[in-house]
Coordinates of C-alpha atoms and ligand atoms in Angstrom, one line a residue:
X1 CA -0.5 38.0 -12.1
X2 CA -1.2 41.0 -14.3
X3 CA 0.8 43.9 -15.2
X4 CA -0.6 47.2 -13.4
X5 CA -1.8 49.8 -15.3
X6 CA -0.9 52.4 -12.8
X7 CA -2.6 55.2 -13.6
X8 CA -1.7 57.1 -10.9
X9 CA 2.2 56.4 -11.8
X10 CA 2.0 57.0 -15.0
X11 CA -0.5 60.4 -14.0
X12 CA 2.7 61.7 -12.4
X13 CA 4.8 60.7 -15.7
X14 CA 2.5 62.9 -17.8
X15 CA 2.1 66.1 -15.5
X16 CA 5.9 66.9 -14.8
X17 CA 6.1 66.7 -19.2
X18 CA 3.1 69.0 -18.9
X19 CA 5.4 71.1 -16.9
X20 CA 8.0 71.5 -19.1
X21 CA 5.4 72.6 -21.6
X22 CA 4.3 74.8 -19.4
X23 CA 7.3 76.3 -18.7
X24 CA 8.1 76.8 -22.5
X25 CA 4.7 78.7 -22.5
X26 CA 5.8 81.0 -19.2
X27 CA 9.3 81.8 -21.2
X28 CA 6.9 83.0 -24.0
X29 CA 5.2 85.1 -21.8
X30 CA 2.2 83.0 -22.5
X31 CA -0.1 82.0 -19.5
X32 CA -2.9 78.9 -19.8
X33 CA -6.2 79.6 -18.1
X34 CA -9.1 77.0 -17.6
X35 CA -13.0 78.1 -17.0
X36 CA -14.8 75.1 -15.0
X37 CA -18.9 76.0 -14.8
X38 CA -20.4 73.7 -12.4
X39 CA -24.4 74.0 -12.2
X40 CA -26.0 72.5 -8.9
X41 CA -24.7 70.7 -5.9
X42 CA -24.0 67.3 -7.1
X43 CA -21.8 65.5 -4.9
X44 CA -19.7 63.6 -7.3
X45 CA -19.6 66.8 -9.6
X46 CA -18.1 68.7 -6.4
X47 CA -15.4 66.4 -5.7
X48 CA -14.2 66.4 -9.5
X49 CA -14.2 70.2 -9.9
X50 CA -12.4 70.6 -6.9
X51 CA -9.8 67.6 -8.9
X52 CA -9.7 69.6 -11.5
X53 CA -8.5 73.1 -10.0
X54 CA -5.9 71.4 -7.7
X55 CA -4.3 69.9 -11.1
X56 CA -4.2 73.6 -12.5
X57 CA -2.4 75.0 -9.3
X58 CA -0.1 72.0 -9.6
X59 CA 0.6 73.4 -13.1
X60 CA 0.4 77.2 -12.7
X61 CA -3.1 77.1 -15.0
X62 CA -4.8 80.1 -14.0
X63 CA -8.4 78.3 -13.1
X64 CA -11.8 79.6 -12.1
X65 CA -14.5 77.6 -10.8
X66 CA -17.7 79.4 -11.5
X67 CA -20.8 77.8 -9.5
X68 CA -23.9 78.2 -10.3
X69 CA -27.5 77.4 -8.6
X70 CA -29.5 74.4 -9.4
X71 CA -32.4 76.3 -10.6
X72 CA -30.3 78.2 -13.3
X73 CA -31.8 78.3 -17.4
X74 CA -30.5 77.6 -20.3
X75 CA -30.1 81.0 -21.4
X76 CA -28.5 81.7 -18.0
X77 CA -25.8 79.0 -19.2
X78 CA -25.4 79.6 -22.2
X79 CA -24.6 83.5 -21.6
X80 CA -22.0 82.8 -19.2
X81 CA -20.4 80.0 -21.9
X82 CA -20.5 83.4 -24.2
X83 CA -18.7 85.1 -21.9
X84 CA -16.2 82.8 -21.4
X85 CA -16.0 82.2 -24.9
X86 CA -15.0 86.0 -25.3
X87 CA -12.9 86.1 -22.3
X88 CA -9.2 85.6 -23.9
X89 CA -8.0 84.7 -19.7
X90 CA -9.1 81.0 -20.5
X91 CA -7.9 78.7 -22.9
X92 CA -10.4 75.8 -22.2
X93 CA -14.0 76.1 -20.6
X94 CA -15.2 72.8 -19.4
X95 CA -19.1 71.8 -18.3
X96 CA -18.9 70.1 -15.7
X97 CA -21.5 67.2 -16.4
X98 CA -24.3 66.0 -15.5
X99 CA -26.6 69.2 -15.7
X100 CA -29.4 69.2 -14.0
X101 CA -32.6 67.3 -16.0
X102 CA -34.4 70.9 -17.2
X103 CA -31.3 72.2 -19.1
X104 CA -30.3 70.8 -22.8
X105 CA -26.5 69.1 -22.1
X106 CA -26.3 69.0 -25.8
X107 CA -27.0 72.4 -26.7
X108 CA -24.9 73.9 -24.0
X109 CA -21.6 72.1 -24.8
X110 CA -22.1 73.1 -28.9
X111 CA -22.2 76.4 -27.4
X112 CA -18.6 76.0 -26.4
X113 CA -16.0 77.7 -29.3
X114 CA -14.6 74.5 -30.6
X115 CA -11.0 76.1 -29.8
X116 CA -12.0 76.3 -26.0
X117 CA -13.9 72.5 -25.6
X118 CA -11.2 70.6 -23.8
X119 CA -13.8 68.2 -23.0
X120 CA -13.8 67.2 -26.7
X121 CA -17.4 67.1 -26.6
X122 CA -18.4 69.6 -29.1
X123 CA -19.9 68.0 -32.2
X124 CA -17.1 69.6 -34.4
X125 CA -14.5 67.2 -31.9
X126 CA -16.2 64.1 -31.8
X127 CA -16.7 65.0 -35.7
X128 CA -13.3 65.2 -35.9
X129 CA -12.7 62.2 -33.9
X130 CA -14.8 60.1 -36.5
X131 CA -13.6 61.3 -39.6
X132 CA -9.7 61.2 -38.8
X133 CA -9.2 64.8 -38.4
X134 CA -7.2 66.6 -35.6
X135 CA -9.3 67.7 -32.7
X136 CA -9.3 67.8 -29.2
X137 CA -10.2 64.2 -28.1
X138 CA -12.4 63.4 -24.8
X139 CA -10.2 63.3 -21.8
X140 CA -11.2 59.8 -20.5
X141 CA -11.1 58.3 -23.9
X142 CA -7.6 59.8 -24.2
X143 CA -6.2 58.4 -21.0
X144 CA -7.3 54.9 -21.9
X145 CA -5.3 55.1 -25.4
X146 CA -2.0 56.6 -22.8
X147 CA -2.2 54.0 -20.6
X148 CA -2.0 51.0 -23.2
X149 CA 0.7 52.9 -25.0
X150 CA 2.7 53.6 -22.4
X151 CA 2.8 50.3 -20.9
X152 CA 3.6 49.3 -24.3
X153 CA 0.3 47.0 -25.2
X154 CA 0.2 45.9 -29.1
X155 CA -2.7 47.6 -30.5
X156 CA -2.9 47.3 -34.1
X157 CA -4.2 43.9 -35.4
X158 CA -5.7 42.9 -32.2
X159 CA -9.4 42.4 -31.0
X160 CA -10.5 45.2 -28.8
X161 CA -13.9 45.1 -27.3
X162 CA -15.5 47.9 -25.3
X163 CA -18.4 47.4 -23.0
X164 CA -20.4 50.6 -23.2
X165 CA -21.7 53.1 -26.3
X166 CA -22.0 56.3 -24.5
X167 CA -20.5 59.5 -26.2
X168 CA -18.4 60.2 -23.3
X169 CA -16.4 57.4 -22.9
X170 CA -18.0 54.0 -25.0
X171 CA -17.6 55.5 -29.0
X172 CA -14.6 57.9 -28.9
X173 CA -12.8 55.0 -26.9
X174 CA -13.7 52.6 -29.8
X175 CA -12.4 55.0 -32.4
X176 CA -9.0 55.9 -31.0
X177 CA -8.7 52.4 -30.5
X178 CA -9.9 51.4 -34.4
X179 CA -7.4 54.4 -34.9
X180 CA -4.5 52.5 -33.3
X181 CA -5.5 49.6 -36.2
X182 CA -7.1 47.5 -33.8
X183 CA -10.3 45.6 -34.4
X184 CA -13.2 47.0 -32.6
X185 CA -16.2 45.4 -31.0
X186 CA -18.1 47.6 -29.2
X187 CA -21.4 46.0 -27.0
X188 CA -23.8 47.4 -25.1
X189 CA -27.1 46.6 -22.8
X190 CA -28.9 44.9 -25.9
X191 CA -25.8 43.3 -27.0
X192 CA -26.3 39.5 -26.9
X193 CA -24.0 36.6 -25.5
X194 CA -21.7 39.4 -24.2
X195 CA -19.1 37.2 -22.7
X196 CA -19.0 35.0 -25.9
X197 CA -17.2 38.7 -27.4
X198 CA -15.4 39.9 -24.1
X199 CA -13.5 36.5 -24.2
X200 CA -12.3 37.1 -27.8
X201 CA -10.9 40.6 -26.7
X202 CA -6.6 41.4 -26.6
X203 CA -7.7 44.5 -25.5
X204 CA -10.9 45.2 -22.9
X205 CA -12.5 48.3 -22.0
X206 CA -15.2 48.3 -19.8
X207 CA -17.4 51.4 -19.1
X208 CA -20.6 50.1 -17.9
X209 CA -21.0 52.0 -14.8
X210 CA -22.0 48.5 -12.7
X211 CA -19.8 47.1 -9.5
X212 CA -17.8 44.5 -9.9
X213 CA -19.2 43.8 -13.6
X214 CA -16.6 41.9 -15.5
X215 CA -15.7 38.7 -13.8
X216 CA -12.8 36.5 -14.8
X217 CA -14.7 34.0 -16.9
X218 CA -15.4 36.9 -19.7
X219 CA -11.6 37.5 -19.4
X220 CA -9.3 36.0 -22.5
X221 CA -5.9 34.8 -20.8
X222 CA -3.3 37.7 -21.1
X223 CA -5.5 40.3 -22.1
X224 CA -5.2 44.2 -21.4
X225 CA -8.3 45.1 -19.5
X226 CA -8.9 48.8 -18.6
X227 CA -11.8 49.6 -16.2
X228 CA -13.7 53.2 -16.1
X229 CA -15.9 52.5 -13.8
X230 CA -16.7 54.6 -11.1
X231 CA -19.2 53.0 -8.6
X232 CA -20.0 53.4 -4.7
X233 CA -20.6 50.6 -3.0
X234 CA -21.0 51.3 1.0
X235 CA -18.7 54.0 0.9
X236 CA -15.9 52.4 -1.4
X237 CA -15.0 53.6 -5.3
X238 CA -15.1 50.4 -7.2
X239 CA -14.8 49.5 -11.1
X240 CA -16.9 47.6 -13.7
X241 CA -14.0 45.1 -13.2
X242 CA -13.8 42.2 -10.7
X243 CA -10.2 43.3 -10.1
X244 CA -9.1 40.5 -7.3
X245 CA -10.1 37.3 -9.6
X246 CA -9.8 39.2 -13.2
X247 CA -6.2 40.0 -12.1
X248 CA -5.0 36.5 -11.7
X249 CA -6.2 35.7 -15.5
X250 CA -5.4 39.1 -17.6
X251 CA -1.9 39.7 -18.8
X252 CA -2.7 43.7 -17.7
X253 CA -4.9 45.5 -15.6
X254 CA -5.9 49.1 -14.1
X255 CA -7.2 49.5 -10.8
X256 CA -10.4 51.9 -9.5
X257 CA -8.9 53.6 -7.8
X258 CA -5.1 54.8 -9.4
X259 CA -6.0 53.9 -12.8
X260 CA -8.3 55.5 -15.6
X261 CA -9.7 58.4 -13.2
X262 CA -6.0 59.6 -12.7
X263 CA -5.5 60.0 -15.9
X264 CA -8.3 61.9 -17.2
X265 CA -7.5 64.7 -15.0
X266 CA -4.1 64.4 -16.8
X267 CA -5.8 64.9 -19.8
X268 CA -7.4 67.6 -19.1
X269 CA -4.7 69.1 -18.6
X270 CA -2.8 68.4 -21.6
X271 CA -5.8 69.7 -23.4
X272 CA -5.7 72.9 -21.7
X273 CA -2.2 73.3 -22.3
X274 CA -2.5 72.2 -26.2
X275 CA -5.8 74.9 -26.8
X276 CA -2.6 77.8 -25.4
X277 CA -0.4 76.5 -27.5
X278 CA -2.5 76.6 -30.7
X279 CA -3.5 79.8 -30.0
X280 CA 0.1 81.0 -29.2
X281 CA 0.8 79.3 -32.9
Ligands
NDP301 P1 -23.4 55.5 -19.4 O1 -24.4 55.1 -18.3 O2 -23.6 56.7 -20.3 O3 -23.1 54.2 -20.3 C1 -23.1 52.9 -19.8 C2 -23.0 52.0 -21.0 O4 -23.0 50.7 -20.5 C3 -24.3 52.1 -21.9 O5 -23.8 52.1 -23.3 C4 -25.1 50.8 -21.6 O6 -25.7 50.3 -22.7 C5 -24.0 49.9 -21.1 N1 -24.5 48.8 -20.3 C6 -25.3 49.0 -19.2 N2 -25.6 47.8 -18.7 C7 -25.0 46.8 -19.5 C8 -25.1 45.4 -19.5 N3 -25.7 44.7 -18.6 N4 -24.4 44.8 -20.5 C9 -23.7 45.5 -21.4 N5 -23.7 46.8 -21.4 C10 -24.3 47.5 -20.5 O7 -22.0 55.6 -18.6 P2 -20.6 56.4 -19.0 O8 -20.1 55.9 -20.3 O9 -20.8 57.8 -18.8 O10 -19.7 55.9 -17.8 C11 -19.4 54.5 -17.6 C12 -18.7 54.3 -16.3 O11 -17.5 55.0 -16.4 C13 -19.4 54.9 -15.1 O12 -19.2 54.1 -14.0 C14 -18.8 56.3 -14.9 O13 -18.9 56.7 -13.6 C15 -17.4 56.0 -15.3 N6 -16.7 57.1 -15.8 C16 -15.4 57.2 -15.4 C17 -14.6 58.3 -15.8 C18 -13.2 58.3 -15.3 O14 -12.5 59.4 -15.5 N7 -12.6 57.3 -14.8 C19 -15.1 59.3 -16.8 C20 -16.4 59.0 -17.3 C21 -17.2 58.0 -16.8 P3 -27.0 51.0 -23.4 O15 -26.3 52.0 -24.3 O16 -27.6 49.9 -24.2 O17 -27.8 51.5 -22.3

């Protein structure tokens, strides 16, 4: 049976060190404030803000959701980002994605100061990101590369194949991961004999957004397979991973729920935290 990647474990781990940080920050006289813009009344979007601002009380981060209607512009947006860009209260303003269709995504997170993305969506980050320089790195991403760490999975020298290319989770993933010396295969809708490269993988990272994807046949013995899916299936959360049989052949494995979506919130707030602390610097 495969070792857990317990993200909800290892979630807890990271937010009482986050509290000693903060802490160090308070005995500075230093408070950390995050700015969360949600536009429209998605569901799923809903449930995550409301994730997000129970992590900052957990913390003491001062955090203000700031909702706005479906029907709002892109200049409407994109003043309030200024705003928040000016207001020295927050530390991090985040976007809560997906827009709705009639506003550019794009444009409004490059609108974000660089110093404030704790996304790590702005083009200067995911620049960053891809050229080896210190930025603030995409939350999910991130929590993927703390997992495997902390449970101690060799990276470097080992095949790591990621299922998924977007610029959320899919590339930044792949390049923390080539980072970490590993050797990075990254597939995607068009790519062809899929299992023929998910079987070579040590390390497996799916992010397809499709129930139940990954079944144990494209599963090499003993590998480390992380799963970001998040998919409803009459009423349930469940991953791009076919946890029950992938389980019994993988050497480690995180669960949907308790395992990647734990710690990106974690993230989050570590990058909050760390755009203070520059600042403070
Ligand atoms: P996207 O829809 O942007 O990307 C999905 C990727 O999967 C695409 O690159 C697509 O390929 C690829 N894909 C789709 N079908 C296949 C297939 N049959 N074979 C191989 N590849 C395929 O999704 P995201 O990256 O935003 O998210 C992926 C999943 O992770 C979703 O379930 C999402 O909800 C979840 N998620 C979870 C987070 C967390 O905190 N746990 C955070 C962010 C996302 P192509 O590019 O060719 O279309």
């Amino acid at each position: 049976m495969a070792i857990l990647l317990d993200g909800k474990a290892m979630a807890a781990q990271l937010m009482a060190d986050l509290q000693g940080r903060m802490d160090a920050l308070r005995a500075q006289g230093i408070s950390v404030g995050l700015a969360v813009v949600l536009v429209g009344d998605d569901p799923a979007s809903q449930v995550y803000v409301r994730n997000k601002a129970k992590a900052c009380q957990e913390l003491g981060i001062y955090s203000e959701t700031i909702r706005l209607p479906q029907e709002t512009t892109q200049q409407e947006l994109e003043a309030l980002i200024d705003r928040l860009n000016q207001d020295d209260r927050f530390d991090g303003i985040l976007v809560q994605l997906p827009l709705p269709r009639h506003l550019n995504e794009a444009a409004a997170l490059r609108r974000i100061l660089a110093e404030k993305d704790v996304d790590g969506f702005h083009i200067e980050n995911a620049g960053k990101l891809f050229t080896g320089q210190n930025g603030v790195v995409a939350c999910t991403p991130k929590g993927i590369l703390h997992m495997l760490k902390a449970a101690n999975v060799p990276l470097s020298g080992k095949e790591a194949v990621v299922i998924g290319r977007s610029n959320i989770v899919g590339k930044p993933v792949a390049m923390l991961l080539l980072n970490e010396n590993c050797t990075v295969t990254l597939c995607h809708s068009r790519t062809a004999d899929l299992a023929a490269h998910t079987r070579r993988a040590d390390i497996l990272v799916a992010a397809v957004g499709r129930p139940r994807f990954v079944t144990a046949d494209m599963v090499k013995p003993g590998a480390a397979v992380v799963d970001v899916g998040i998919n409803r299936v009459d009423g349930k959360v469940v991953g791009d991973v076919d946890f029950e049989a992938v389980e019994r052949v993988a050497g480690y494995i995180s669960p949907v729920p308790g395992g990647v979506g734990k710690m990106t919130i974690g993230m989050l707030m570590e990058n909050t935290i760390e755009a203070a602390e520059r600042k403070a610097r």
